[in-house]
Tab-separated table of C-alpha atoms in Angstrom:
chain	number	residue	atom	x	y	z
A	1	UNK	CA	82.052	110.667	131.765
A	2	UNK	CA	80.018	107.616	132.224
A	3	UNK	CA	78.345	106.520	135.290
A	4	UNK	CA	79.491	102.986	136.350
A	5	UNK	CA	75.947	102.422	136.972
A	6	UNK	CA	74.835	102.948	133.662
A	7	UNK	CA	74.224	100.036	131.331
A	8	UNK	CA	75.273	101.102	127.676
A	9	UNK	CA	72.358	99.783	125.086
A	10	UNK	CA	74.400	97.933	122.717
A	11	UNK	CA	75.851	95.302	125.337
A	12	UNK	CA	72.772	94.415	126.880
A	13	UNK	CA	70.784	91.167	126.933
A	14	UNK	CA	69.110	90.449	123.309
A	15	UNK	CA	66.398	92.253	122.484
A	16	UNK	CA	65.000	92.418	118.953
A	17	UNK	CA	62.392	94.489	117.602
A	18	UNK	CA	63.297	94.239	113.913
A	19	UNK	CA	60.537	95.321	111.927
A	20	UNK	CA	58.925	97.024	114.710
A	21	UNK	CA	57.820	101.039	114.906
A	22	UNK	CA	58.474	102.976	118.625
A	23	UNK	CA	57.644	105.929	119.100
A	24	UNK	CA	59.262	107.565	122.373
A	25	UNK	CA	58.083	111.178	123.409
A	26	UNK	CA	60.058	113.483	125.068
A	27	UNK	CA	62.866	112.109	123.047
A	28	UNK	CA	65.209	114.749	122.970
A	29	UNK	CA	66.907	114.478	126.504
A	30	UNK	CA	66.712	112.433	129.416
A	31	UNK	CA	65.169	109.116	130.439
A	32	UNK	CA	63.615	109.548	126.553
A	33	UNK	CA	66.648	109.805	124.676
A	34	UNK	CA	67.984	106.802	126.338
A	35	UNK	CA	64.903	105.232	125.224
A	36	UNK	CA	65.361	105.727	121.488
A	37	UNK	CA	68.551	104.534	121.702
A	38	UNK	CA	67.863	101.447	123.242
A	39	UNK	CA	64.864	100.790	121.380
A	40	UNK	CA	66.731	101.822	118.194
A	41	UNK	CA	70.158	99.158	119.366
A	42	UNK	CA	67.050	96.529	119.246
A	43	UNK	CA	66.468	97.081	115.808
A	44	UNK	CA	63.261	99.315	115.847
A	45	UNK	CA	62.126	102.001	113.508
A	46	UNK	CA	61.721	104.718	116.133
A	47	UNK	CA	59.549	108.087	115.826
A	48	UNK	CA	61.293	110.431	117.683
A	49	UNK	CA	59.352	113.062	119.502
A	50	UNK	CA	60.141	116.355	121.053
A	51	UNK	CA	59.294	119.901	119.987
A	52	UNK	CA	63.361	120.453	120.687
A	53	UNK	CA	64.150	120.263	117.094
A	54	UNK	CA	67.703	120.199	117.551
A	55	UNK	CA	67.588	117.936	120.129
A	56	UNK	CA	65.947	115.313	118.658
A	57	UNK	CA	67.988	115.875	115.189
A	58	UNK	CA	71.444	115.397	117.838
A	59	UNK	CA	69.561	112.052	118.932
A	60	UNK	CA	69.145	110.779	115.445
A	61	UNK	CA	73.219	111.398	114.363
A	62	UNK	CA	74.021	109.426	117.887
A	63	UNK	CA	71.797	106.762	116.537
A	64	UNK	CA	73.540	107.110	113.170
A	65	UNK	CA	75.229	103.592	114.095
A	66	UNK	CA	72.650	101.146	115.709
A	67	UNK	CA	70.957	98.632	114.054
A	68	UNK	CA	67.608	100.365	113.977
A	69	UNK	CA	66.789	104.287	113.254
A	70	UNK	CA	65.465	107.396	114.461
A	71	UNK	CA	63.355	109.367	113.084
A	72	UNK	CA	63.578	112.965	114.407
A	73	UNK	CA	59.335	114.092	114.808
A	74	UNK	CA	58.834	117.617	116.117
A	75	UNK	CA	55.781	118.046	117.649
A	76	UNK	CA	54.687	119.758	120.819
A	77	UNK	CA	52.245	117.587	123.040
A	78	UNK	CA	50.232	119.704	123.798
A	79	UNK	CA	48.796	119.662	119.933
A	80	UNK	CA	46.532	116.623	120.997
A	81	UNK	CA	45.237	116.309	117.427
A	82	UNK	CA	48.504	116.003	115.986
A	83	UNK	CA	49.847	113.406	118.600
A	84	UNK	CA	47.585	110.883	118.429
A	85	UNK	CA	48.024	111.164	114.418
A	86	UNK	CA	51.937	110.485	115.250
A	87	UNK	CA	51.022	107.383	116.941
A	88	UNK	CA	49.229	105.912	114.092
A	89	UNK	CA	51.036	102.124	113.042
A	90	UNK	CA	52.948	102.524	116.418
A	91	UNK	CA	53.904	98.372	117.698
A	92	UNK	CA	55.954	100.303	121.257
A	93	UNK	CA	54.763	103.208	122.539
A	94	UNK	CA	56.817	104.981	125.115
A	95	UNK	CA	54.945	107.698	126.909
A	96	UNK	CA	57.762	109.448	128.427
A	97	UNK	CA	57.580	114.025	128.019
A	98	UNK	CA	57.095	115.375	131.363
A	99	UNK	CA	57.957	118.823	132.684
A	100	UNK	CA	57.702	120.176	136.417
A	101	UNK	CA	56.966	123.098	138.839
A	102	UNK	CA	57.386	123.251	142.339
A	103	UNK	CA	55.216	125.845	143.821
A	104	UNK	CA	52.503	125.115	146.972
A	105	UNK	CA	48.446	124.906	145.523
A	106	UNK	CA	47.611	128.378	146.495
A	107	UNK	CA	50.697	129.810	144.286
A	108	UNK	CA	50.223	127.232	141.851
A	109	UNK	CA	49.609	128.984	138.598
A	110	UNK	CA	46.417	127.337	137.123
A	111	UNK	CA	47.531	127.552	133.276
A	112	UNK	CA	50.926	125.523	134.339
A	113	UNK	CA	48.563	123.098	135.949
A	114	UNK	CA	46.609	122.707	132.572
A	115	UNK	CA	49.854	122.485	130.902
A	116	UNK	CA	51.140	119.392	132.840
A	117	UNK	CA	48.001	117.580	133.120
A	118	UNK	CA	47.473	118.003	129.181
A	119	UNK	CA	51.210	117.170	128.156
A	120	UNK	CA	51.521	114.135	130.958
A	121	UNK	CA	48.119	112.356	130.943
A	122	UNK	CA	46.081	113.779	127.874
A	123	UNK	CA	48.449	113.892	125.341
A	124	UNK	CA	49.141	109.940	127.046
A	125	UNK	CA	45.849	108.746	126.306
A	126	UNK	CA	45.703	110.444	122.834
A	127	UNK	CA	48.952	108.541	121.599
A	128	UNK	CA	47.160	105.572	122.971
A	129	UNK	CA	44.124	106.237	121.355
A	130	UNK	CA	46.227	106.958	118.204
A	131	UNK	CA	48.125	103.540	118.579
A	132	UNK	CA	45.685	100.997	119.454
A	133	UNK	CA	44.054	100.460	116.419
A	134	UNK	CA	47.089	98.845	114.588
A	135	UNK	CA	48.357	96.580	118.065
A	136	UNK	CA	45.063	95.235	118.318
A	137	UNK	CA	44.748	94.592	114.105
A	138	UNK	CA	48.223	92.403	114.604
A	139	UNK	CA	47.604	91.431	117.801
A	140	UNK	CA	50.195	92.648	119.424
A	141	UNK	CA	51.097	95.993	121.324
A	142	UNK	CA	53.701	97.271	123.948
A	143	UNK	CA	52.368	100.330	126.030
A	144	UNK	CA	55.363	101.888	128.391
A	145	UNK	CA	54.612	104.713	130.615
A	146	UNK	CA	57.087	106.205	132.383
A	147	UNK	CA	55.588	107.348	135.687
A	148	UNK	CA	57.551	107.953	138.805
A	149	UNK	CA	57.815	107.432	142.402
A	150	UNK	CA	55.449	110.169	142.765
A	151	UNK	CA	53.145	108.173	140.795
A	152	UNK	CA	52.506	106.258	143.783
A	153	UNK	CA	53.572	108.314	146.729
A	154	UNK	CA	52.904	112.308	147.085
A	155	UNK	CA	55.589	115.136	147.530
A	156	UNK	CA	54.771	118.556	148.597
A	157	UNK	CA	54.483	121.627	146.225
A	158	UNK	CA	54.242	119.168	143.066
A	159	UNK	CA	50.571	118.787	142.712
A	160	UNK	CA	50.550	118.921	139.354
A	161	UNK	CA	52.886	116.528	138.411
A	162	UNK	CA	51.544	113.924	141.125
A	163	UNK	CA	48.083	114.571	139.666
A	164	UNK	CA	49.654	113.802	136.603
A	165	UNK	CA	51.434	110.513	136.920
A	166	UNK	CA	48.858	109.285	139.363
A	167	UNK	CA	46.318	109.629	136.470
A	168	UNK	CA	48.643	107.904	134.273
A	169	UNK	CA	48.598	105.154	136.641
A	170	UNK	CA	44.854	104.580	136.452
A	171	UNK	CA	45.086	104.895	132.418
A	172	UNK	CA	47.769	102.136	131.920
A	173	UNK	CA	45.792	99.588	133.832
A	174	UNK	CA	42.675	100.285	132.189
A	175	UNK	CA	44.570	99.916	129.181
A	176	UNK	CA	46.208	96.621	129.605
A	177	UNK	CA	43.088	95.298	130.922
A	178	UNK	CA	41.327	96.209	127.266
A	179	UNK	CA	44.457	95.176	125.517
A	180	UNK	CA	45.549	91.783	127.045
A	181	UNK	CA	42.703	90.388	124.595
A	182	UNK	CA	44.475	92.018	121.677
A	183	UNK	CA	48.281	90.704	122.706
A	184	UNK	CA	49.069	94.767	123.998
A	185	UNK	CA	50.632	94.821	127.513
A	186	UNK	CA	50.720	98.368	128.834
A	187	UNK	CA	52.962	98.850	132.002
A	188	UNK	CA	54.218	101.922	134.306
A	189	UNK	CA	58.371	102.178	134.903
A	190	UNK	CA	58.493	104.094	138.174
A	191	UNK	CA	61.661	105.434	138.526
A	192	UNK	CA	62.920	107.797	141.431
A	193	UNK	CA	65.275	110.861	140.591
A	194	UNK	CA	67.099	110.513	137.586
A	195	UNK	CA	69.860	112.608	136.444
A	196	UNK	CA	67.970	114.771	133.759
A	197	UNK	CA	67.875	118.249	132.733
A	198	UNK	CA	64.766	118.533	134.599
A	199	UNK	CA	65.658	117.309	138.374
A	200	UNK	CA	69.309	119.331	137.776
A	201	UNK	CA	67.127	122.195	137.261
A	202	UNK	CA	65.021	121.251	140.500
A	203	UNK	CA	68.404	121.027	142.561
A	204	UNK	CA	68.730	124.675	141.092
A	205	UNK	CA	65.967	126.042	142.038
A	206	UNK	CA	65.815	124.471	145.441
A	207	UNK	CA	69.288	125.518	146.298
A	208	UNK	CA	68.397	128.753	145.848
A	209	UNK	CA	65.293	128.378	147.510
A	210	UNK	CA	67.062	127.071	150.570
A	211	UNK	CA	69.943	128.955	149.719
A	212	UNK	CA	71.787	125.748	150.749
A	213	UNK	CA	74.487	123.995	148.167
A	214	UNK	CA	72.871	121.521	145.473
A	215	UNK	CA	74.940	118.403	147.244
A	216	UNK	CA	72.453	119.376	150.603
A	217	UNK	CA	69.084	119.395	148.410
A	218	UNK	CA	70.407	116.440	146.788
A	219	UNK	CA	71.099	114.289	149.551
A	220	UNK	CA	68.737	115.717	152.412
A	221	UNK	CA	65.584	116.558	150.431
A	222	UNK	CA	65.436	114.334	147.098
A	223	UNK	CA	67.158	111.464	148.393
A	224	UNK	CA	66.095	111.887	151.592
A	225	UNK	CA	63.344	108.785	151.372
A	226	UNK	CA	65.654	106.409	149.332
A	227	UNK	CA	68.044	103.806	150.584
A	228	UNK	CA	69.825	103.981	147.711
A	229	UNK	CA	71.376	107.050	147.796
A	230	UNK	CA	72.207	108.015	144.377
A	231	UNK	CA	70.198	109.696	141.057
A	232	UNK	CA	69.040	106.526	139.120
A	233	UNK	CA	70.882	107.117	135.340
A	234	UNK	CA	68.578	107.382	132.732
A	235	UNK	CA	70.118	104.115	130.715
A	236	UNK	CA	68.899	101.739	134.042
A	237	UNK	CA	65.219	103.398	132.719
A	238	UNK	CA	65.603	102.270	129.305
A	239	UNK	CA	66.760	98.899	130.414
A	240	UNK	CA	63.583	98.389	132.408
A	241	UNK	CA	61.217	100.181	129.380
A	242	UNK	CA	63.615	97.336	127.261
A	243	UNK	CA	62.421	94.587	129.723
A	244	UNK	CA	58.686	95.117	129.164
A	245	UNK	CA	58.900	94.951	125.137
A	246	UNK	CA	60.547	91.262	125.736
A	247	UNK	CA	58.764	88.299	125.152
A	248	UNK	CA	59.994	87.765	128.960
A	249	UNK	CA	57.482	90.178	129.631
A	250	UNK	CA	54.384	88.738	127.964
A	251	UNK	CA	52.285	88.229	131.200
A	252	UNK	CA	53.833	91.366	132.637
A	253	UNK	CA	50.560	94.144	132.244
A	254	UNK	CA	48.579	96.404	134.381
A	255	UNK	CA	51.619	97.190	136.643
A	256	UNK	CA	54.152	99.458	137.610
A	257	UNK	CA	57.743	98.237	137.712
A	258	UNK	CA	59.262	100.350	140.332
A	259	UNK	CA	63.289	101.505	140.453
A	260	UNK	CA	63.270	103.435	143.158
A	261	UNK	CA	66.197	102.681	145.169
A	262	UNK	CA	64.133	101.592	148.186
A	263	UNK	CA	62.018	104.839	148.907
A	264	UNK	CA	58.693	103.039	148.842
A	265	UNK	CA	59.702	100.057	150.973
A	266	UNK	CA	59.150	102.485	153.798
């Protein structure tokens, strides 16, 4: 059933990135998958990438009908090499695969930690690295990160993943202050929760936790800072990732667009 909050790709405002190469990680599910799709309703050529094979292969079918394609790409992240290969010729890059455990420091397992940090802010800055050479030879370049809320305010027992997308932070400015010479804008999309595999599995695991019903962790611990007081749907993400590849957007860089129903207005 669709969310009356969602905004479906093909009806939104013009956007066209004929002739144009994306590449969207973590493409298989989520905030991603909604990417590719929107990217691909624009008209791009996008890459694809997930190391869920089947996933990604689903994503291409569903895309079977949009003006652009997708290109299913398997690769897993944390094969630096081989990602910032992927993101050679890339004109949009969408730096989107995350994963999470909640866990305080002193129980935080130190290989997850490495994990995280090397899928959310290495393997970033690799497909960067990879993709920079060809926006700066045409002079032009969209960089999208997707951060989070937590990208600019701290939760408990997620140090990992704020280290993460608060070092993502610092490496999307510094690139869109090397790229606004070259006509690449790089950007952060800060959403709160969004209804993805990933925070149903955190309602999961806190209910049990708690051993409280998932409606209670939803509303009284991850909603608990927002106004808004609903999961943000992954299509509202790909509008905003949309937004900054606009020629609307040209001046937008070095900034984090922030859809987080309110929580850091506090």
């Amino acid at each position: 059933m669709t969310s009356p909050h969602a905004v479906p790709g093909p009806h939104a405002p013009m956007l066209d990135l004929g002739g144009r190469t994306a590449l969207v990680t973590g493409a298989a599910g989520g905030i991603g998958r909604a990417c590719a799709l929107r990217l691909a309703a624009a008209g791009a050529k996008v890459r694809a990438v997930d190391r869920d094979a089947r996933g990604v292969e689903a994503l291409a079918e569903d895309a079977a009908h949009l003006p652009g394609t997708v290109e299913p790409h398997v690769l897993d992240l944390t094969d630096l090499d081989a990602a910032e290969l992927a993101a050679h010729g890339t004109d949009v890059l969408v730096n989107n695969a995350g994963l999470q455990l909640v866990r305080p420091l002193q129980e935080f397992p130190p290989d997850v930690f490495h994990t995280v940090l090397t899928v959310m802010l290495e393997a970033p800055f690799r497909l960067i690295r990879g993709a920079l050479p060809h926006m700066y030879g045409q002079g032009w370049g969209r960089i999208v990160n997707i951060s989070s809320v937590h990208g600019l305010r701290a939760s408990a027992y997620k140090g990992a993943y704020v280290a993460a997308k608060h070092g993502l932070e610092g490496l999307s400015k510094t690139a869109a202050l090397e790229g606004a010479p070259h006509g690449v804008t790089s950007n952060c999309v800060n959403p709160g929760y969004v209804r993805t595999p990933l925070v149903a599995r955190q309602l999961a695991d806190q209910a049990q936790a708690h051993g409280v019903p998932e409606e209670r962790v939803l509303t009284e611990v991850l909603l608990q800072d927002s106004a808004v007081k609903r999961l943000i749907e992954p299509e509202e993400v790909a509008e905003a990732v949309a937004y900054l590849c606009s020629p609307q957007a040209s001046f937008m860089t070095g900034t984090s667009l922030v859809l987080d129903g309110g929580w850091t207005a506090h």
